[in-house]
Short mmCIF file of C-alpha atoms and ligand atoms in Angstrom, two decimals:
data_model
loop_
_atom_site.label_atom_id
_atom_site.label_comp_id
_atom_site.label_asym_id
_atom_site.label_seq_id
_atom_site.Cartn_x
_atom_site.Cartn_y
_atom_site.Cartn_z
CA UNK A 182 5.63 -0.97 -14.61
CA UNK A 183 3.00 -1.76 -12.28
CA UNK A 184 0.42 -2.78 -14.96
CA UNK A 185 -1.40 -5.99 -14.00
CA UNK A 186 -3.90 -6.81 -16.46
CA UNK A 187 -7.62 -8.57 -15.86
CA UNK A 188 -7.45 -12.09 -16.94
CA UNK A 189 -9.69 -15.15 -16.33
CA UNK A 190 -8.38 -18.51 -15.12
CA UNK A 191 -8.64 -21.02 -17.56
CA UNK A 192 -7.24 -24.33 -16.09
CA UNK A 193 -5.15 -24.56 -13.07
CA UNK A 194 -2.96 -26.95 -11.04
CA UNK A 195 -0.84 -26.88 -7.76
CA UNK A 196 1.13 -23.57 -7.85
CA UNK A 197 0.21 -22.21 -11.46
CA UNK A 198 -2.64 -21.48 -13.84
CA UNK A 199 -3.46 -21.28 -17.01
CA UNK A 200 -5.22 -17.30 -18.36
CA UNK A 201 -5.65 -16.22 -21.77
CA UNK A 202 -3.39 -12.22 -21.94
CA UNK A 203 -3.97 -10.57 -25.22
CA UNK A 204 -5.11 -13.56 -27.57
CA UNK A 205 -2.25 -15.72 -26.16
CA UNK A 206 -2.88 -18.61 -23.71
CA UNK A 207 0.01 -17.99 -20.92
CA UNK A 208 0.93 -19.88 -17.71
CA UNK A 209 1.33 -17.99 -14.03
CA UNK A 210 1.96 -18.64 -10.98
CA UNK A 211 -0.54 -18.32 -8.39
CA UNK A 212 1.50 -18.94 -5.47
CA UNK A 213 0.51 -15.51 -4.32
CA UNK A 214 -3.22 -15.68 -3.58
CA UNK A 215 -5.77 -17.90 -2.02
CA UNK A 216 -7.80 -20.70 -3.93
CA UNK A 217 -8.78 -19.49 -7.17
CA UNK A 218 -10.76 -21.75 -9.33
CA UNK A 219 -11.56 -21.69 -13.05
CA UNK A 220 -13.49 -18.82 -14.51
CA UNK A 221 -12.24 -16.87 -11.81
CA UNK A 222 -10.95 -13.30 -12.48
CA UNK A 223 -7.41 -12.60 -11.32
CA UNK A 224 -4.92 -9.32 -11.91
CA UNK A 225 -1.59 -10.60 -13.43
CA UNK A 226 1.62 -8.45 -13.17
CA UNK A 227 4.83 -9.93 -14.10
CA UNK A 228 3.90 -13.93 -14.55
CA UNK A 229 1.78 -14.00 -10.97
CA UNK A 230 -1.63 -13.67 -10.05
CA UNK A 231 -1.31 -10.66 -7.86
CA UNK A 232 -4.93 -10.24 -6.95
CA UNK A 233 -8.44 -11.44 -7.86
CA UNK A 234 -11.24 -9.51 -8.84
CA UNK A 235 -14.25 -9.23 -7.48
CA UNK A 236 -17.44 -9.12 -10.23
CA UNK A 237 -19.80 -8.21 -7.45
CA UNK A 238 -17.72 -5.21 -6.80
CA UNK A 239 -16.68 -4.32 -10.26
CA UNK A 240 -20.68 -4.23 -10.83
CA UNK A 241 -20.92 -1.65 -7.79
CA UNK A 242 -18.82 0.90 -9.44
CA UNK A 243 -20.15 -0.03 -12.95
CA UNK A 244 -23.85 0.68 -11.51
CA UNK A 245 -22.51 3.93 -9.41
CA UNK A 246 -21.13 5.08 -13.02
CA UNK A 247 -24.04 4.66 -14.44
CA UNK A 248 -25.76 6.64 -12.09
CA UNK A 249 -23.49 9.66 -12.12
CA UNK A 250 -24.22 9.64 -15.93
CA UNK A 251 -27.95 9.57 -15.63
CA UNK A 252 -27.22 12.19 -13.23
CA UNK A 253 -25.20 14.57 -15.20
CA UNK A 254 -27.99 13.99 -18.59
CA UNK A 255 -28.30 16.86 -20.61
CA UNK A 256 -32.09 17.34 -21.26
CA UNK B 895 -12.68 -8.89 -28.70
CA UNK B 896 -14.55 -7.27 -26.03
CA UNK B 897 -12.48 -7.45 -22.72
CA UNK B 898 -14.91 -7.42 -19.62
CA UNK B 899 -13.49 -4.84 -16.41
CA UNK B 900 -11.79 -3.01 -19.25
CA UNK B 901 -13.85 -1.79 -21.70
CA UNK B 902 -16.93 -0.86 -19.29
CA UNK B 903 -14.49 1.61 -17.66
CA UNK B 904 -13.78 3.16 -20.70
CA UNK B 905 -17.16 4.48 -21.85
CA UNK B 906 -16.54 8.28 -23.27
CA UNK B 907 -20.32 9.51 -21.89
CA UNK B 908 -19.54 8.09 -18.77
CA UNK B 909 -16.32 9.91 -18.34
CA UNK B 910 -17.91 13.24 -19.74
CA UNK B 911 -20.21 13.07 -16.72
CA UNK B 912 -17.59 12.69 -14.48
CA UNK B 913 -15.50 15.69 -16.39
CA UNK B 914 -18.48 18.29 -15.08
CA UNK B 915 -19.38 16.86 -11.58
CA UNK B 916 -15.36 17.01 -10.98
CA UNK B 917 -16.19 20.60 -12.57
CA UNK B 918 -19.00 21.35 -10.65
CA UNK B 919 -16.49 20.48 -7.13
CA UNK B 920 -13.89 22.37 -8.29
CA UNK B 921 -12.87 26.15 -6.63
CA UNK B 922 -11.43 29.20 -8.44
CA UNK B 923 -8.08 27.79 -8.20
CA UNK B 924 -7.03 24.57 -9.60
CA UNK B 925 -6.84 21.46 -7.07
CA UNK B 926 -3.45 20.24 -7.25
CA UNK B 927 -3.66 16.19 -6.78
CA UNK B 928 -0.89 14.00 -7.13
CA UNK B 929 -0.91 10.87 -8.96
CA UNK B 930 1.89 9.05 -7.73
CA UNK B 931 2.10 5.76 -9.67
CA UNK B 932 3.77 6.14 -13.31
CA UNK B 933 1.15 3.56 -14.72
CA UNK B 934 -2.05 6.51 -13.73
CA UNK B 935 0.65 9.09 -15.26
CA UNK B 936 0.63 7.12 -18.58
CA UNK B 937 -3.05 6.72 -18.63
CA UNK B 938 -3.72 10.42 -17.73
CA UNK B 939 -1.56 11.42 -20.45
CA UNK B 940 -3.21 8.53 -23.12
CA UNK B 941 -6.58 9.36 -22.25
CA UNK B 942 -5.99 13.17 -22.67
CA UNK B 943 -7.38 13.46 -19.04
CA UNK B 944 -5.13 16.47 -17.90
CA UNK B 945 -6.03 19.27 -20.87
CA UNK B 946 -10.04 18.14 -19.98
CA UNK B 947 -9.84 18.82 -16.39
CA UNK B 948 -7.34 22.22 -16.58
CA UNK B 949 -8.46 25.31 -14.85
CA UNK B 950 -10.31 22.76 -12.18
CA UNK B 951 -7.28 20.24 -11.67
CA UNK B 952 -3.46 20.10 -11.88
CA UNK B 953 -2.58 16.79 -11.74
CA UNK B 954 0.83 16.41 -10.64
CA UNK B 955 2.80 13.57 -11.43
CA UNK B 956 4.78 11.38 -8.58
CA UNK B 957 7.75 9.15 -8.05
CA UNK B 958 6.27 6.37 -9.13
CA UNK B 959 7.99 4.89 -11.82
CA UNK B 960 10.52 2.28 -10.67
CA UNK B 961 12.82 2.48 -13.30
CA UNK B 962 12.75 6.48 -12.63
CA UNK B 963 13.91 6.14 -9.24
CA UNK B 964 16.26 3.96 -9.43
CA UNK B 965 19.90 5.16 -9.09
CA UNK B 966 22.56 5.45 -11.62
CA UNK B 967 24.65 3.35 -9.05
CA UNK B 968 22.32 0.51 -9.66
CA UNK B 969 23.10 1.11 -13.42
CA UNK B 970 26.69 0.90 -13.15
CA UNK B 971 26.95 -1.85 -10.67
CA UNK B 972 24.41 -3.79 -13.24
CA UNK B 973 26.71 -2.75 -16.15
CA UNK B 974 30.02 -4.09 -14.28
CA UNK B 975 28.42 -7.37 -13.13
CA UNK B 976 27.42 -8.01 -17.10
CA UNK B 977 31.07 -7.52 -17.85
CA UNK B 978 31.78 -11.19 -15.95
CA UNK B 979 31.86 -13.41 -18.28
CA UNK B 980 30.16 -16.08 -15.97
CA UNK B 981 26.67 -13.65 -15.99
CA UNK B 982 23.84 -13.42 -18.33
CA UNK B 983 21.63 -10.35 -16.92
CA UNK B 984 18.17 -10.65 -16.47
CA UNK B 985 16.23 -7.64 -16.62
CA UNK B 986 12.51 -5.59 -17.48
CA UNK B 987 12.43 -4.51 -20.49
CA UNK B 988 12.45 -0.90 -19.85
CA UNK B 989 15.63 -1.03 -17.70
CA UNK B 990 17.50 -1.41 -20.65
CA UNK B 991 18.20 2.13 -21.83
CA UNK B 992 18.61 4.07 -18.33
CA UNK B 993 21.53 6.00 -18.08
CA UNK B 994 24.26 4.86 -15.41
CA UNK B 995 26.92 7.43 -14.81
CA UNK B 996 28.94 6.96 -18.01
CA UNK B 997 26.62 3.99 -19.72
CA UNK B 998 23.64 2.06 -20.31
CA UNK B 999 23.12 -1.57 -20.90
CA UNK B 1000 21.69 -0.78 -23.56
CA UNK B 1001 24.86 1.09 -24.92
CA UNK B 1002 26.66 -2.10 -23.25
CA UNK B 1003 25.22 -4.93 -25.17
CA UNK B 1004 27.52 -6.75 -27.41
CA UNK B 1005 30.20 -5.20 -25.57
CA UNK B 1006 31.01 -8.79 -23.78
CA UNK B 1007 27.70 -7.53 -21.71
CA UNK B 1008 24.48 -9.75 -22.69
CA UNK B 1009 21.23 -9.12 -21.15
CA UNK B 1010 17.69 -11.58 -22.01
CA UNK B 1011 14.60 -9.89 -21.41
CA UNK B 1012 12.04 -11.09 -19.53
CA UNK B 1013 8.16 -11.08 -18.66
CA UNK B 1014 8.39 -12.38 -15.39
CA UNK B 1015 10.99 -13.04 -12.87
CA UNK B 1016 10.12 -16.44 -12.62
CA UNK B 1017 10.92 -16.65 -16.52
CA UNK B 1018 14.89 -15.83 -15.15
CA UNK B 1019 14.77 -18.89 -12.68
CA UNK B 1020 13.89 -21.10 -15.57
CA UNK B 1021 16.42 -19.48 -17.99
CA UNK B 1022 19.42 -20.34 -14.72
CA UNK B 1023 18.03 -23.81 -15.18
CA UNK B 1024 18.44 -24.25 -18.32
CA UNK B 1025 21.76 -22.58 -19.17
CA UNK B 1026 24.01 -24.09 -15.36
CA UNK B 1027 27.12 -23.07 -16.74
CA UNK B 1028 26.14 -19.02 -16.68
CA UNK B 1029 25.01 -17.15 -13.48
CA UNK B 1030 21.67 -15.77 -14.22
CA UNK B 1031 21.24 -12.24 -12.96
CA UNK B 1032 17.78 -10.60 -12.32
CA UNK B 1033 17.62 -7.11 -12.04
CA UNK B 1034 14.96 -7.01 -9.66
CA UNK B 1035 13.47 -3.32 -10.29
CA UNK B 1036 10.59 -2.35 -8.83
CA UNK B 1037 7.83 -1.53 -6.27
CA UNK B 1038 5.57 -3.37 -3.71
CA UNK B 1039 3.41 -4.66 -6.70
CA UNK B 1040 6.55 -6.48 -8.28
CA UNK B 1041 8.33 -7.73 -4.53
CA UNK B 1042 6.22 -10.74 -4.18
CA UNK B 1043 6.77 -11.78 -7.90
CA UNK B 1044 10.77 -11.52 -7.30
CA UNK B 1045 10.22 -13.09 -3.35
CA UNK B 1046 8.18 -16.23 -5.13
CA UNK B 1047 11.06 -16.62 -8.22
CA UNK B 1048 13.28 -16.22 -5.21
CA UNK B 1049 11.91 -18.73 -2.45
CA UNK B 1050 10.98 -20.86 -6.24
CA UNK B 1051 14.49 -20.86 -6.96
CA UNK B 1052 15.62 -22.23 -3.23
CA UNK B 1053 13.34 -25.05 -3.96
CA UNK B 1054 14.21 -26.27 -7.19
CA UNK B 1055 17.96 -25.45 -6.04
CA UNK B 1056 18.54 -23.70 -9.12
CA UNK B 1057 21.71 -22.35 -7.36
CA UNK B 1058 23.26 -20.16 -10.69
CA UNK B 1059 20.12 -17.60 -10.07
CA UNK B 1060 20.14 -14.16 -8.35
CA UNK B 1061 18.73 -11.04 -7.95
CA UNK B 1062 20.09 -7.82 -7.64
CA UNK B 1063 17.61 -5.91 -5.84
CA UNK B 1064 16.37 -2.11 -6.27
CA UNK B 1065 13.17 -2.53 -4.66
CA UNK B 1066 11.27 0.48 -3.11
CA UNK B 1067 8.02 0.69 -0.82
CA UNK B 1068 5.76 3.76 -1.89
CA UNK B 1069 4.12 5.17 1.78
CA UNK B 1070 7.52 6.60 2.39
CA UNK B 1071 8.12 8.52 -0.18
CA UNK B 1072 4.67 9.69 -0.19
CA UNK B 1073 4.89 10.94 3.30
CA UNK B 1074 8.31 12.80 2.34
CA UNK B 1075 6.07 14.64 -0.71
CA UNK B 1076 3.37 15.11 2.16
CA UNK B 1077 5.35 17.16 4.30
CA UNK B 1078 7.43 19.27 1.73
CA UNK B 1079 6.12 22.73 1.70
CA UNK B 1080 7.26 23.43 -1.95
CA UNK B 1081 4.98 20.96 -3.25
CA UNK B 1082 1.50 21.65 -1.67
CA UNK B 1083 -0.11 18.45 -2.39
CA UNK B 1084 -4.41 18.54 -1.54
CA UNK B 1085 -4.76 15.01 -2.61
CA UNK B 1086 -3.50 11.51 -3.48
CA UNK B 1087 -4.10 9.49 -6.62
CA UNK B 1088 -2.76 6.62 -5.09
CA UNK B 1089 -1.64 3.43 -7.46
CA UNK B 1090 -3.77 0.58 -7.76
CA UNK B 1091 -1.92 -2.43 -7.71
CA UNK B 1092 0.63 -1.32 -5.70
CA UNK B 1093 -2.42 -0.53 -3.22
CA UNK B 1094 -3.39 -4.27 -4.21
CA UNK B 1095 -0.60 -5.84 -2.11
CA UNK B 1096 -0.12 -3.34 0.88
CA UNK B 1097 -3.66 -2.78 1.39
CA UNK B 1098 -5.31 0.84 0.88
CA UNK B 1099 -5.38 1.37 5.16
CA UNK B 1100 -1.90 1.58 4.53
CA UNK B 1101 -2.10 5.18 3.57
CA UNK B 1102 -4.17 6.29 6.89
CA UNK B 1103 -1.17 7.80 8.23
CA UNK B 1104 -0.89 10.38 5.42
CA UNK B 1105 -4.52 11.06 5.39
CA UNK B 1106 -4.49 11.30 9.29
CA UNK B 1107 -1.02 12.89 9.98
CA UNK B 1108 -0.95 15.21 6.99
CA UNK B 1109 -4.77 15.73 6.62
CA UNK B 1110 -4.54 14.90 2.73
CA UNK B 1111 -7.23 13.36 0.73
CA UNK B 1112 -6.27 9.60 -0.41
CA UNK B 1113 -7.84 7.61 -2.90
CA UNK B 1114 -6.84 4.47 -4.36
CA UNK B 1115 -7.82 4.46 -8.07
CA UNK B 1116 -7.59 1.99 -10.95
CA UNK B 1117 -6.11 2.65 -13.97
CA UNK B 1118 -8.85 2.95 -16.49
CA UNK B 1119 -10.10 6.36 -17.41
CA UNK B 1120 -12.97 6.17 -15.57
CA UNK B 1121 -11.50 5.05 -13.09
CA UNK B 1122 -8.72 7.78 -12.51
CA UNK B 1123 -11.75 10.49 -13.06
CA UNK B 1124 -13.88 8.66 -10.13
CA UNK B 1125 -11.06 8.62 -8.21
CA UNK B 1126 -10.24 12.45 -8.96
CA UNK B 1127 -14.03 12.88 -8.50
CA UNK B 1128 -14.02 11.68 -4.66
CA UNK B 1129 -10.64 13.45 -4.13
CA UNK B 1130 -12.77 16.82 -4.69
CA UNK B 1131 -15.97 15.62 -2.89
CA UNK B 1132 -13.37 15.28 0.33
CA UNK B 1133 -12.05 17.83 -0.03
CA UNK B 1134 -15.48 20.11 -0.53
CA UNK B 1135 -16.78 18.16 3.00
CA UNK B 1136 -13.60 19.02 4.39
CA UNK B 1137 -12.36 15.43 5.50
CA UNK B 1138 -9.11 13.83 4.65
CA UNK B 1139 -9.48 9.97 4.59
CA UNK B 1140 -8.94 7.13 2.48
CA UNK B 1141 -10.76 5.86 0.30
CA UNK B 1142 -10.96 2.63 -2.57
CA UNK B 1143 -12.13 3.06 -5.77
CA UNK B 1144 -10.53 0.40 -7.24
CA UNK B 1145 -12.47 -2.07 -4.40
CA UNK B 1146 -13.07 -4.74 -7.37
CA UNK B 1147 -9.96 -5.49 -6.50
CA UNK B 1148 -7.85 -3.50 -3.66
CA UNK B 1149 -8.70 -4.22 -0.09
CA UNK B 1150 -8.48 -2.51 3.12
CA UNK B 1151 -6.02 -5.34 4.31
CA UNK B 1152 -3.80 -5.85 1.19
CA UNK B 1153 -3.14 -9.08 -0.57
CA UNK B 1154 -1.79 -11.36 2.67
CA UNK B 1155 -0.14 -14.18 1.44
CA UNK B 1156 1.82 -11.27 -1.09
CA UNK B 1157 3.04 -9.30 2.61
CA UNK B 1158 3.84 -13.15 3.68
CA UNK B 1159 6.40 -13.36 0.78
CA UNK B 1160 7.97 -10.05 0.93
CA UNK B 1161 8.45 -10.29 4.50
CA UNK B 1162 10.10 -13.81 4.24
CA UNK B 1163 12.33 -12.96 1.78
CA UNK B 1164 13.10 -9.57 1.90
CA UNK B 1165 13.60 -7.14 5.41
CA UNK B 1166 13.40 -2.86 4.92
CA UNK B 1167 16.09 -1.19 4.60
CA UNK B 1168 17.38 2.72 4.26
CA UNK B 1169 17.51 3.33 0.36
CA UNK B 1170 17.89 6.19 -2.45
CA UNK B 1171 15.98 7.41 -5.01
CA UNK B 1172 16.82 8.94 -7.71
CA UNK B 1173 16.27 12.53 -7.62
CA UNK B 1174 14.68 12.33 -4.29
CA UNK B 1175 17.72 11.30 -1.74
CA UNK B 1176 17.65 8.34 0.53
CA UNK B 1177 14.15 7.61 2.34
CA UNK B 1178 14.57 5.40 5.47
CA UNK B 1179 13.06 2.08 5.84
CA UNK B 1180 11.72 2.46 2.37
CA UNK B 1181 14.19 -0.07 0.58
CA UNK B 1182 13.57 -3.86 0.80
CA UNK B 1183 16.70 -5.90 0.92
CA UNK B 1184 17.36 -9.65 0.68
CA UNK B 1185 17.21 -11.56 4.02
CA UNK B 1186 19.50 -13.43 5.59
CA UNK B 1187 17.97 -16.70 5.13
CA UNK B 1188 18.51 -16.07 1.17
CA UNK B 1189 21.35 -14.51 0.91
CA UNK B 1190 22.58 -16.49 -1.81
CA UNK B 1191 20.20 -15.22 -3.97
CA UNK B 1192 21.39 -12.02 -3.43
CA UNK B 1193 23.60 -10.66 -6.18
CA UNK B 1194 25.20 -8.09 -4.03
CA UNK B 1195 26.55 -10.27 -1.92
CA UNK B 1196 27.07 -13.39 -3.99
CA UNK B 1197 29.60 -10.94 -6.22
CA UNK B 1198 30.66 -8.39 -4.39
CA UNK B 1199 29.41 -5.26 -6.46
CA UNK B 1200 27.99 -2.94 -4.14
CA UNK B 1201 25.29 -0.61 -5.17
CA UNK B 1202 26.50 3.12 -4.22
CA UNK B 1203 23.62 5.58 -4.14
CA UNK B 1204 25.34 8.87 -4.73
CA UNK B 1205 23.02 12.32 -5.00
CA UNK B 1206 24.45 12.74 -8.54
CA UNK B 1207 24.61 16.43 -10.11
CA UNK B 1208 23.26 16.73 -13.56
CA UNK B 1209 21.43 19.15 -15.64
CA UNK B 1210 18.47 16.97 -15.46
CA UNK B 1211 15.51 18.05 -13.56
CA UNK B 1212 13.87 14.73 -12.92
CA UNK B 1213 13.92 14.91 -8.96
CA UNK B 1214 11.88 17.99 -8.82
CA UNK B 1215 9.51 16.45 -11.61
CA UNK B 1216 9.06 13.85 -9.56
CA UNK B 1217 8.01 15.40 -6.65
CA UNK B 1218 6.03 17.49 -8.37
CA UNK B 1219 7.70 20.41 -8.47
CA UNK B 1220 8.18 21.14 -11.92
CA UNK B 1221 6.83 20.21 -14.92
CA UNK B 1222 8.99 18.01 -17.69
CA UNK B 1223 8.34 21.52 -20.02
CA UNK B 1224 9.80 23.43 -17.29
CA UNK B 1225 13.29 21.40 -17.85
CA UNK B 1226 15.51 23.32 -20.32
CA UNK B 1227 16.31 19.84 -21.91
CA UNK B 1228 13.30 18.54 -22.35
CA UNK B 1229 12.61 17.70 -25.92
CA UNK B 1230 16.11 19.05 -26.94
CA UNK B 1231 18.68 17.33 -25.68
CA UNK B 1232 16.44 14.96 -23.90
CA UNK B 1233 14.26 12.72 -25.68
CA UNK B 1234 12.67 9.45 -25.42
CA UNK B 1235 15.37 8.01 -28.34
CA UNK B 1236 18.24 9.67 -26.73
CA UNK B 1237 17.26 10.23 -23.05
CA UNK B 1238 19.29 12.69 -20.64
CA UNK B 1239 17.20 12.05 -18.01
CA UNK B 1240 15.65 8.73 -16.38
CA UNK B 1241 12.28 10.24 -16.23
CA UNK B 1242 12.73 10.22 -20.50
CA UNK B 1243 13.69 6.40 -20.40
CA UNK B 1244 10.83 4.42 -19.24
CA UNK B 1245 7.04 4.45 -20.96
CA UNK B 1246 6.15 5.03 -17.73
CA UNK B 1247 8.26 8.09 -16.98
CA UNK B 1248 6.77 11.44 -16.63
CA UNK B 1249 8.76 13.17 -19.25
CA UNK B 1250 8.35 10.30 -21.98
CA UNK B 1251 4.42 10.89 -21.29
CA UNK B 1252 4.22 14.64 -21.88
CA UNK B 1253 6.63 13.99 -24.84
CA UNK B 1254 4.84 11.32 -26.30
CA UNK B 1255 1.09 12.64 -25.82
CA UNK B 1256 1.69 16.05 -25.40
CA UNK B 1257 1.78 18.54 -22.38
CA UNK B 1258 -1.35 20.71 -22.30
S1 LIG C 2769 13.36 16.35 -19.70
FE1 LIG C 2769 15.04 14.87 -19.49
S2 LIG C 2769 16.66 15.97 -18.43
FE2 LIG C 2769 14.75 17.14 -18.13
S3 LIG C 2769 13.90 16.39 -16.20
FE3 LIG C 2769 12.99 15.16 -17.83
S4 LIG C 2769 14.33 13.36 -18.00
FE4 LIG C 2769 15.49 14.92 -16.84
#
């Protein structure tokens, strides 16, 4: 029940935003972050923005995954 | 279409990496970790995590599935404000087919009880507005990640003065319960899965207390399958250095500090209060009722249909599957007389529940 899903801010306005969630262009409320501007990344549970992410960080782990893989090769 | 931040944490060679370094950690005896939100228990179960990782890990599954937890009192008082003719309920899907004590809404519907689901709370607010001779109800279910959604459809609802909403609250605060699982002997616990977006609002130093008071291993994880294997991946590392702290996987988007203006809303609309869970028993301080200032939004009051929590006695084992105790196969009804389409239990009802997981994917 606590699923928030990645979804990127399309347009946005005082108090709510516009983000595509699965194929289907959906309006939420943002009243419960800081300034988020279009082509932003935001989590969305239950019709609010309930976080944003961070593509700087996401790349972190992404790269740290990486290198446990090339780690772990089998040769 | 390829989703960014979801696909690139799903990559099978990755996770196979991460399957023999959490290997490599491992002791002779299986690590027993605790996930304790139902949305990693879901992915665990989906991503056939558990079966890959047994001999090395036991994953244990926690009390975190709102719906789970929440009392058959709730149910009933629910079911007898839906009777008034005056109320159209509100609710989460998934709240739909939880047993009370004699009923469900589900089993309810039609019965002079209707019920609209709904995505978000705020979707309820609109629906009072647009239907002023019926008293909207929400059934406001859920955990720290859902409290500032129902706060904001709450303080949105004071503005507009739509004045034919409420909520009836069941909303629970996980720390609490964790520490409770912490200090039980029975359950033996050697490291935290903790939830992500829960973790998201309060902020992952949040759970220093149990890693400093109990000397457990936290780590906040998202819910990806790479993610949950990282995240059981540093739980080992700790516990092979022999340190208990806490630490973020899931830093794209959890920070130390939480999600601020999130705490803002919870603690203007709603204050702690002693509460039960199901299966569990009542946890102080680790309820969230409706303040003052908003009481009118409060169902509860605004009616007059309190919610008794009563420690109810059933053949169902959910309260020592959700602390971990157990497993659902250990329950005598599990996949007899409870399953998903006729549920016994709570823990059968919801996706996320720990019993509709193994029965749906499978224990191993
Ligand atoms: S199998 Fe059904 S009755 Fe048994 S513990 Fe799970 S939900 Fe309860």
């Amino acid at each position: 029940m606590c699923l928030g899903i990645p979804a990127k801010i399309l347009e946005r306005n005082e108090s709510a935003a516009v983000v595509e969630l699965g194929g289907v262009r959906r309006e939420i409320s943002v009243m419960l972050i800081d300034d988020v501007v279009v082509g932003e990344w935001v989590i969305v549970h239950a019709g609010f923005a309930i976080g944003k992410l961070s593509e700087v960080e996401a790349e972190q782990t992404l790269a740290l995954f990486r290198e446990i893989a090339d780690a772990t090769e089998v040769h | 279409m390829r989703l960014k931040y979801i696909d690139d944490f799903r990559d099978p060679a990755t996770a196979k990496a991460l399957v023999e370094r959490i290997r490599g950690d491992a002791g002779n005896a299986p690590v027993r970790l605790m996930e304790v939100c139902g949305t990693h228990t879901v992915a665990i179960a989906r991503s056939g995590i558990r079966p890959l990782l047994s001999g090395a890990v036991t994953m244990l599954s926690g009390p975190g599935c709102p719906v789970c937890v929440t009392p058959d009192g709730y149910i009933d008082a629910a079911i007898s404000l839906g009777r008034d003719r005056r109320v159209l309920l509100a609710s989460f899907g998934d709240m739909l087919r939880v047993p009370g004590r004699s009923s469900s809404l589900e089993k309810e519907k039609g019965n002079a009880l209707e019920v609209r689901i709904v995505y978000s709370p705020l979707d309820a607010v609109t629906l009072a507005a647009a239907t002023p001779d019926r008293e909207v109800v929400f059934l406001g279910v859920g955990f720290e990640t859902t409290a500032p959604a129902i706060g904001g459809a709450i303080k949105t609802a004071a503005v507009r003065r739509v004045g034919n909403f409420s909520v009836l609250p069941s909303l629970r605060t996980i720390p609490g319960a964790m520490e409770v699982l912490a200090s039980d002997p029975d359950v033996r616990i050697e490291g935290f899965l903790c939830p992500a977006h829960v973790s998201v609002v309060i902020g992952t130093d949040a759970y220093r207390p149990i890693a400093e008071t109990y000397g457990i291993p936290c780590v906040v994880a998202g819910f990806e399958p790479l993610d949950i294997l990282l995240g059981i991946s540093m739980l080992l590392r700790q516990k092979k250095e022999g340190v208990a702290r806490v630490e973020n996987e899931y830093s794209r988007v959890a920070q130390a500090a939480g999600n601020r203006k999130a705490q803002e809303v919870i603690r203007e609309v709603f204050v702690p209060c002693d509460t039960g869970w199901r299966g569990i028993g009542v946890i102080p301080g680790s309820g969230l009722r409706i303040a003052e200032a908003y009481a009118a939004f409060d169902a509860e009051k605004k009616f007059g249909v309190p919610v008794v929590f009563a420690q109810e006695k059933t053949a169902c084992r959910c309260g020592d599957v959700l602390k971990g105790k157990i497993l659902p196969d250990d329950c005598p009804l599990f996949g007899k007389a409870c399953v998903p389409e006729e549920p016994y239990g709570p823990c059968m009802v919801s996706g996320e529940g720990t019993c509709a997981a193994y029965y749906k994917y499978g224990a191993a």
